[in-house]
CSV table of C-alpha atoms in Angstrom, one decimal:
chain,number,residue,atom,x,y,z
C,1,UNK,CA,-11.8,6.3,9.6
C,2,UNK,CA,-9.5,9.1,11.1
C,3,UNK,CA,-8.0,11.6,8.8
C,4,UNK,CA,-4.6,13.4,10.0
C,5,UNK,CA,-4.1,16.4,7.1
C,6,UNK,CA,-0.1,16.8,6.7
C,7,UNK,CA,1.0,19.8,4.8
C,8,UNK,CA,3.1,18.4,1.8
C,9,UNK,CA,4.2,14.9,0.8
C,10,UNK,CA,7.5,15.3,2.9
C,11,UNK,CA,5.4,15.8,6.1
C,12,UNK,CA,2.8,13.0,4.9
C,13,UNK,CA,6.1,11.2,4.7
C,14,UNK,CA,7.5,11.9,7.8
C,15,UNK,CA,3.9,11.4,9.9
C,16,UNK,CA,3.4,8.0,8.2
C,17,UNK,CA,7.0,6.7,8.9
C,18,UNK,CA,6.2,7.7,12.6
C,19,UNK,CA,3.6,5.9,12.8
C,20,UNK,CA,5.1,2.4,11.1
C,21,UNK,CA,8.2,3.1,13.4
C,22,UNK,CA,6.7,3.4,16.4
C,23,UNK,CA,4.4,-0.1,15.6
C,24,UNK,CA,8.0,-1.8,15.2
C,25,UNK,CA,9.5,-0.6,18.5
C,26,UNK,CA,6.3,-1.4,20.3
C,27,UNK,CA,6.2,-5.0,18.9
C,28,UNK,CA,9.7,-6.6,17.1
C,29,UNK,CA,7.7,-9.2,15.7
C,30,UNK,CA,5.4,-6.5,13.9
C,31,UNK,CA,3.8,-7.9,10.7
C,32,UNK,CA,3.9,-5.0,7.7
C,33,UNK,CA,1.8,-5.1,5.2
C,34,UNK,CA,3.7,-2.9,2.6
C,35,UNK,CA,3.0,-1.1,-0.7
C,36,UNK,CA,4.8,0.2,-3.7
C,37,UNK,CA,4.7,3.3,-5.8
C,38,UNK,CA,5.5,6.6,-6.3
C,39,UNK,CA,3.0,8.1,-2.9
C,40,UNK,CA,5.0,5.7,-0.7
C,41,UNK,CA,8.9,6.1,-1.9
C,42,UNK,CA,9.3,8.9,0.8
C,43,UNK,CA,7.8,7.4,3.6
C,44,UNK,CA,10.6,4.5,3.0
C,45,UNK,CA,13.2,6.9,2.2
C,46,UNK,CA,12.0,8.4,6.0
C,47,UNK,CA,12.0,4.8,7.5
C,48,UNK,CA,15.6,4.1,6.4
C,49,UNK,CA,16.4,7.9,8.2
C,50,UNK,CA,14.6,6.4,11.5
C,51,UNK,CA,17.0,3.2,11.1
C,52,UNK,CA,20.4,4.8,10.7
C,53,UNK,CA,19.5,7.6,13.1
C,54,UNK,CA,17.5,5.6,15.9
C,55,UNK,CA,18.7,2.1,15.3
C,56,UNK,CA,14.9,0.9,15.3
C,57,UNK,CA,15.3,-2.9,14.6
C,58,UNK,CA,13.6,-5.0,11.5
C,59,UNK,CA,15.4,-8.9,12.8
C,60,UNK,CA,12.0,-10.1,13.9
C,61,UNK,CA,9.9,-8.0,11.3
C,62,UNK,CA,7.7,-9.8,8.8
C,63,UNK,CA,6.3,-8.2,5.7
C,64,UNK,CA,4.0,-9.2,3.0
C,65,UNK,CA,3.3,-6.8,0.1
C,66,UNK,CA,0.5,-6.5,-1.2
C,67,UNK,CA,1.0,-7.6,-5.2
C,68,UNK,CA,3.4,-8.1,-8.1
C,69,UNK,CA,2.9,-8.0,-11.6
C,70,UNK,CA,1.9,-11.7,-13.1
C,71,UNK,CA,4.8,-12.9,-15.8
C,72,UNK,CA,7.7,-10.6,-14.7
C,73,UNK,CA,10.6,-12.1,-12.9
C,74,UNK,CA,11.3,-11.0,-9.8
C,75,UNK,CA,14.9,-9.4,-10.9
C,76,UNK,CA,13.2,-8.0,-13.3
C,77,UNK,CA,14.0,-3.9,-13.0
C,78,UNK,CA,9.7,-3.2,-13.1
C,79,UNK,CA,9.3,-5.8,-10.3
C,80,UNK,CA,8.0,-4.8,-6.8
C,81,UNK,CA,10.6,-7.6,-5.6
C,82,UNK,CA,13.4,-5.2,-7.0
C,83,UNK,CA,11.0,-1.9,-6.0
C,84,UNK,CA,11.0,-3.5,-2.2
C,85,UNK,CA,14.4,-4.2,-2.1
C,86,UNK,CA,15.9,-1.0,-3.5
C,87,UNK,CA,13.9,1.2,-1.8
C,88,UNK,CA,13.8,-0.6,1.6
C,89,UNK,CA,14.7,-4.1,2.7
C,90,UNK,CA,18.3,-3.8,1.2
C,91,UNK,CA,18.5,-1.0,3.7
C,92,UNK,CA,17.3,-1.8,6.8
C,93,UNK,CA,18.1,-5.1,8.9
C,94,UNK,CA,14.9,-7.3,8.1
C,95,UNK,CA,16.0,-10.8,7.2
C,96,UNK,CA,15.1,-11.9,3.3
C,97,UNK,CA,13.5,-14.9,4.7
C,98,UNK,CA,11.1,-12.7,6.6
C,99,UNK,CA,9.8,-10.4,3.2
C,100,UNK,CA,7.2,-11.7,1.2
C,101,UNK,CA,5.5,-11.0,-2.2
C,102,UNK,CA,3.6,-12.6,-4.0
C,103,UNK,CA,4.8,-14.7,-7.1
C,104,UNK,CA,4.2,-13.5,-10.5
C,105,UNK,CA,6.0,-16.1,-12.4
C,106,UNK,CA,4.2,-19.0,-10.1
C,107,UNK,CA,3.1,-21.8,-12.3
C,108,UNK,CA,-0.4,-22.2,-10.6
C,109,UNK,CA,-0.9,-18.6,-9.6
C,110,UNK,CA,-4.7,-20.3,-8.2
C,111,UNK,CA,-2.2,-22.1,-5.4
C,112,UNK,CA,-0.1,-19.2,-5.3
C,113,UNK,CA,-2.8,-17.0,-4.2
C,114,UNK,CA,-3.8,-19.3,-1.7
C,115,UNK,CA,-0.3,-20.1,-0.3
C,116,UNK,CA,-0.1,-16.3,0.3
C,117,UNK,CA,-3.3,-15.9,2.1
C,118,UNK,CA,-2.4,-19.2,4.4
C,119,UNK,CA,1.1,-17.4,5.2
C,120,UNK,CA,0.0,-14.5,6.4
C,121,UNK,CA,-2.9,-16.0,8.7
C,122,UNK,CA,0.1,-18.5,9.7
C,123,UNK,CA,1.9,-15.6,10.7
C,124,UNK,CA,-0.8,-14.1,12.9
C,125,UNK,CA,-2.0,-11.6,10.7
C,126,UNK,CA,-1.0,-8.3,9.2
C,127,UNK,CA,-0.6,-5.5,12.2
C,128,UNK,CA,0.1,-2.7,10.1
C,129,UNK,CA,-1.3,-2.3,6.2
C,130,UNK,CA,0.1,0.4,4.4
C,131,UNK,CA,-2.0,1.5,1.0
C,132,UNK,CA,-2.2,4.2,-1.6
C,133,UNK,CA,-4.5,4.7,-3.5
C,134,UNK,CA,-5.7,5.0,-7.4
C,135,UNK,CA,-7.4,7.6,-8.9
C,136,UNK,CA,-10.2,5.3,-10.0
C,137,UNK,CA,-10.3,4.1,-6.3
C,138,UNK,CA,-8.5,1.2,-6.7
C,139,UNK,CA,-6.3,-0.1,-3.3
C,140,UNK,CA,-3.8,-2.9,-4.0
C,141,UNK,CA,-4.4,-3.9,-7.5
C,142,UNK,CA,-8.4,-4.1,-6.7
C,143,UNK,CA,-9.7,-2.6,-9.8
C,144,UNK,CA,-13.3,-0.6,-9.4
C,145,UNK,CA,-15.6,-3.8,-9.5
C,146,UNK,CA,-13.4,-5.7,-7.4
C,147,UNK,CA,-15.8,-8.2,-4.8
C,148,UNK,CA,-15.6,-7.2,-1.2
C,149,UNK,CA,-15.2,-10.5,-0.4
C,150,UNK,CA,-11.8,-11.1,-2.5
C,151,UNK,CA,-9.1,-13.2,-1.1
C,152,UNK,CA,-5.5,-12.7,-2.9
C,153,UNK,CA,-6.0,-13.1,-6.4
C,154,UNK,CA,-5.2,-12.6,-10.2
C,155,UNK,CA,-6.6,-9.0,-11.7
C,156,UNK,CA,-6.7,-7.9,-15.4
C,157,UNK,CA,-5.4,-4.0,-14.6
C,158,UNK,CA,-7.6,-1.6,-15.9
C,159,UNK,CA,-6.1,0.6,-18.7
C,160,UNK,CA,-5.9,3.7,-16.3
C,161,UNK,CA,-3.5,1.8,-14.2
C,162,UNK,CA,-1.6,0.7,-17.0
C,163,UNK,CA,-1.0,4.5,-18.2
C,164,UNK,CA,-0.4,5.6,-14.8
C,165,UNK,CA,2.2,3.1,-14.5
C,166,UNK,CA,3.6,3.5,-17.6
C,167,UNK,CA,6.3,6.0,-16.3
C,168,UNK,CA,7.9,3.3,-15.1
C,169,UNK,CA,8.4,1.0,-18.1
C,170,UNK,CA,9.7,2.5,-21.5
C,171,UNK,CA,6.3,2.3,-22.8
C,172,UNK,CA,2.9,1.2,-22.2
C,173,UNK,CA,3.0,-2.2,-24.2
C,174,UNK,CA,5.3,-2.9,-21.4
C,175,UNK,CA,3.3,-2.4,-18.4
C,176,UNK,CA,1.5,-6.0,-17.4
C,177,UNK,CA,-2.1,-6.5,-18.5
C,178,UNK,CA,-2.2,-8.4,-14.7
C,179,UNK,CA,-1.0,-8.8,-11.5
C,180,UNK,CA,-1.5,-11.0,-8.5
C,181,UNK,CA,-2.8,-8.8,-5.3
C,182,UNK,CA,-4.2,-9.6,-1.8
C,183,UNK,CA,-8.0,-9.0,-2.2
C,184,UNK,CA,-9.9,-6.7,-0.4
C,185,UNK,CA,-10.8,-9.1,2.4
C,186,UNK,CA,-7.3,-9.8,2.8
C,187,UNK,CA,-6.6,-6.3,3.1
C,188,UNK,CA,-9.9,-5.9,6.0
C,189,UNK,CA,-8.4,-8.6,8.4
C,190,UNK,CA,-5.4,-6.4,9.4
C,191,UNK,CA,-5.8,-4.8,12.1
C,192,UNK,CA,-5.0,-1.3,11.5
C,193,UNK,CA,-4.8,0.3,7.7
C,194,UNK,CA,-3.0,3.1,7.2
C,195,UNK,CA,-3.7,5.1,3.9
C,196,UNK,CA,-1.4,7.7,2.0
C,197,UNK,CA,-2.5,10.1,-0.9
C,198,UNK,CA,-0.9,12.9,-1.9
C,199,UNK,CA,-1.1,15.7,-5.1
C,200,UNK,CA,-4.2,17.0,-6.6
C,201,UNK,CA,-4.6,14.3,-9.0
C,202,UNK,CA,-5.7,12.6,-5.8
C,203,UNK,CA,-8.4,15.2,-5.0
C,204,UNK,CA,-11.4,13.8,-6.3
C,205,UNK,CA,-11.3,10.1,-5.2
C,206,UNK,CA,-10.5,11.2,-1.7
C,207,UNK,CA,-13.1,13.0,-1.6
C,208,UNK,CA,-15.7,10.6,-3.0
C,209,UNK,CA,-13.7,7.8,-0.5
C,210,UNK,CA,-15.5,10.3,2.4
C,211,UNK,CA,-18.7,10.8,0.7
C,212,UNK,CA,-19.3,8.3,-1.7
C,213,UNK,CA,-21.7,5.5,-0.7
C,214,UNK,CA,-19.5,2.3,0.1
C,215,UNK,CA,-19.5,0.6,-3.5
C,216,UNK,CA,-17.6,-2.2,-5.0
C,217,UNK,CA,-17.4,0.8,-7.8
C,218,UNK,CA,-14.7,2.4,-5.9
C,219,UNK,CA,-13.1,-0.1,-3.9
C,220,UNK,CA,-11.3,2.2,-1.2
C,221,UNK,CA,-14.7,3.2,0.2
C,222,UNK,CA,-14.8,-0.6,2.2
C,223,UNK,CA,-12.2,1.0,5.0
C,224,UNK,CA,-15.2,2.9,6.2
C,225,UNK,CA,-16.0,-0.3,7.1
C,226,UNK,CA,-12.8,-0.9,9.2
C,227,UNK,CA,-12.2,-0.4,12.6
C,228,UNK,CA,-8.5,1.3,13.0
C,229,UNK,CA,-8.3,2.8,9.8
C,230,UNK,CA,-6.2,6.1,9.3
C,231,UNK,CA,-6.0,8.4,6.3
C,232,UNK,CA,-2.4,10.8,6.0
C,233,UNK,CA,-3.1,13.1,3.1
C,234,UNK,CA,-1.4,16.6,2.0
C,235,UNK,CA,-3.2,19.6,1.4
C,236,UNK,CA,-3.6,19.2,-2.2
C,237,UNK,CA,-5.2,16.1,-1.8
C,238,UNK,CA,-7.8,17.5,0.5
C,239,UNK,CA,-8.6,20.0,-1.7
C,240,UNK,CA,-12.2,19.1,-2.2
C,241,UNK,CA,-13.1,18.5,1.2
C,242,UNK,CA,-14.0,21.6,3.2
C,243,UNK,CA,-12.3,22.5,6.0
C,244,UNK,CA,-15.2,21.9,8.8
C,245,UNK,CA,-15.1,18.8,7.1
C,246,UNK,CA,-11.1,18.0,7.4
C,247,UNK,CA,-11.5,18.9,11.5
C,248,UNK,CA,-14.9,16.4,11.7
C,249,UNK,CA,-13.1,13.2,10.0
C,250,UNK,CA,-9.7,14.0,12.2
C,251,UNK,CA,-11.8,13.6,15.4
């Protein structure tokens, strides 16, 4: 696991945009694995830049996200559909046909979950996964507890990811109690991961996903366990780590 220490959020922005840029011009028929939330807003927002300033080219791009809330519709203002395609695919020139999220409103969300897996292996696998990550560890909706061995899936949200998603909804009885996500061996087959935190909330579980054993209690310590894993994190979120420690893990 590398870690590249950026000085703000803008810069973590920038750095990670870079990096998912430069993965599209390298191959057009890249497969992005793609996230939603507050810690990845300005890395889109940098993306978009990158397309209107360097013309880089989403036609042959797929994506698949990595969850949506179970029971809202996809229009729905609190969906990651609408998330994805306000922030990003309504601005760039990746073909709807090509984006893919899972379906919250499916009637068997058991198929559903399979479908989603069987579509991304169809499509040759992810080549770029982009994650945040929750304070209690959590990556995707993979709540602390979460089996290693998890393929996409339905999870009851634990009540800390409620609240911190509650900003988004007019109040907390409106946040979902679950959501459909790819699991965490879903997540391991792509072949490069590249994690974002940012902000001193995010302090402590970055530095327990360095030092902590590798635990299904915090679920973000299993990309120790990956091969091409990368870490972009601001100062504030390194905060606990020393800074012999910061220069060993960028090596």
């Amino acid at each position: 696991m590398k870690l590249i220490e950026a000085k703000d959020y803008k810069e973590m922005s920038i750095l990670a945009s870079r990096m998912i840029s430069e993965q599209v011009r390298s191959k057009k028929d890249t497969v992005l694995g793609l996230a939603t939330g507050g810690t990845v807003l300005g890395t889109y927002q940098q993306l978009i830049l990158d397309h209107q300033d360097n013309g880089t080219d989403y036609s042959e791009v797929r994506t698949f996200n990595l969850d949506e809330y179970a029971g809202l519709h996809k229009d729905d203002e609190n969906s990651y559909h609408t998330y994805m395609k306000k922030h990003f695919f309504d601005s760039v020139n990746v073909s709807a046909a090509n984006t893919h999220l899972p379906d919250g409103e499916a009637s068997d969300l058991e198929k559903e979950c399979g479908d989603y897996d069987r579509l991304i292996s169809e499509s040759g696998g992810i080549d770029l996964q982009l994650l945040g990550i929750g304070q209690n560890g959590h990556i995707g909706f993979n709540e602390p507890g979460s089996s290693f061995d998890s393929n996409t899936h339905l999870v009851k949200l634990a009540q800390s990811t409620r609240e911190a998603n509650a900003r988004y909804f007019d109040r907390i009885e409106d946040v979902p109690k679950h959501a459909v996500t790819m699991g965490i061996a879903s997540i391991m087959r792509s072949k490069k991961i590249l994690l974002l935190a940012s902000g001193v909330q995010k302090a402590a579980i970055l530095n327990d996903l360095f030092h902590a054993d590798v635990s299904e209690d915090i679920p973000a310590t299993v990309l120790r366990n990956h091969p091409n894993a990368v870490i972009i994190a601001d100062r504030e979120a390194l905060s606990k780590l020393q800074p012999d420690e910061r220069k060993m893990f960028a090596r």
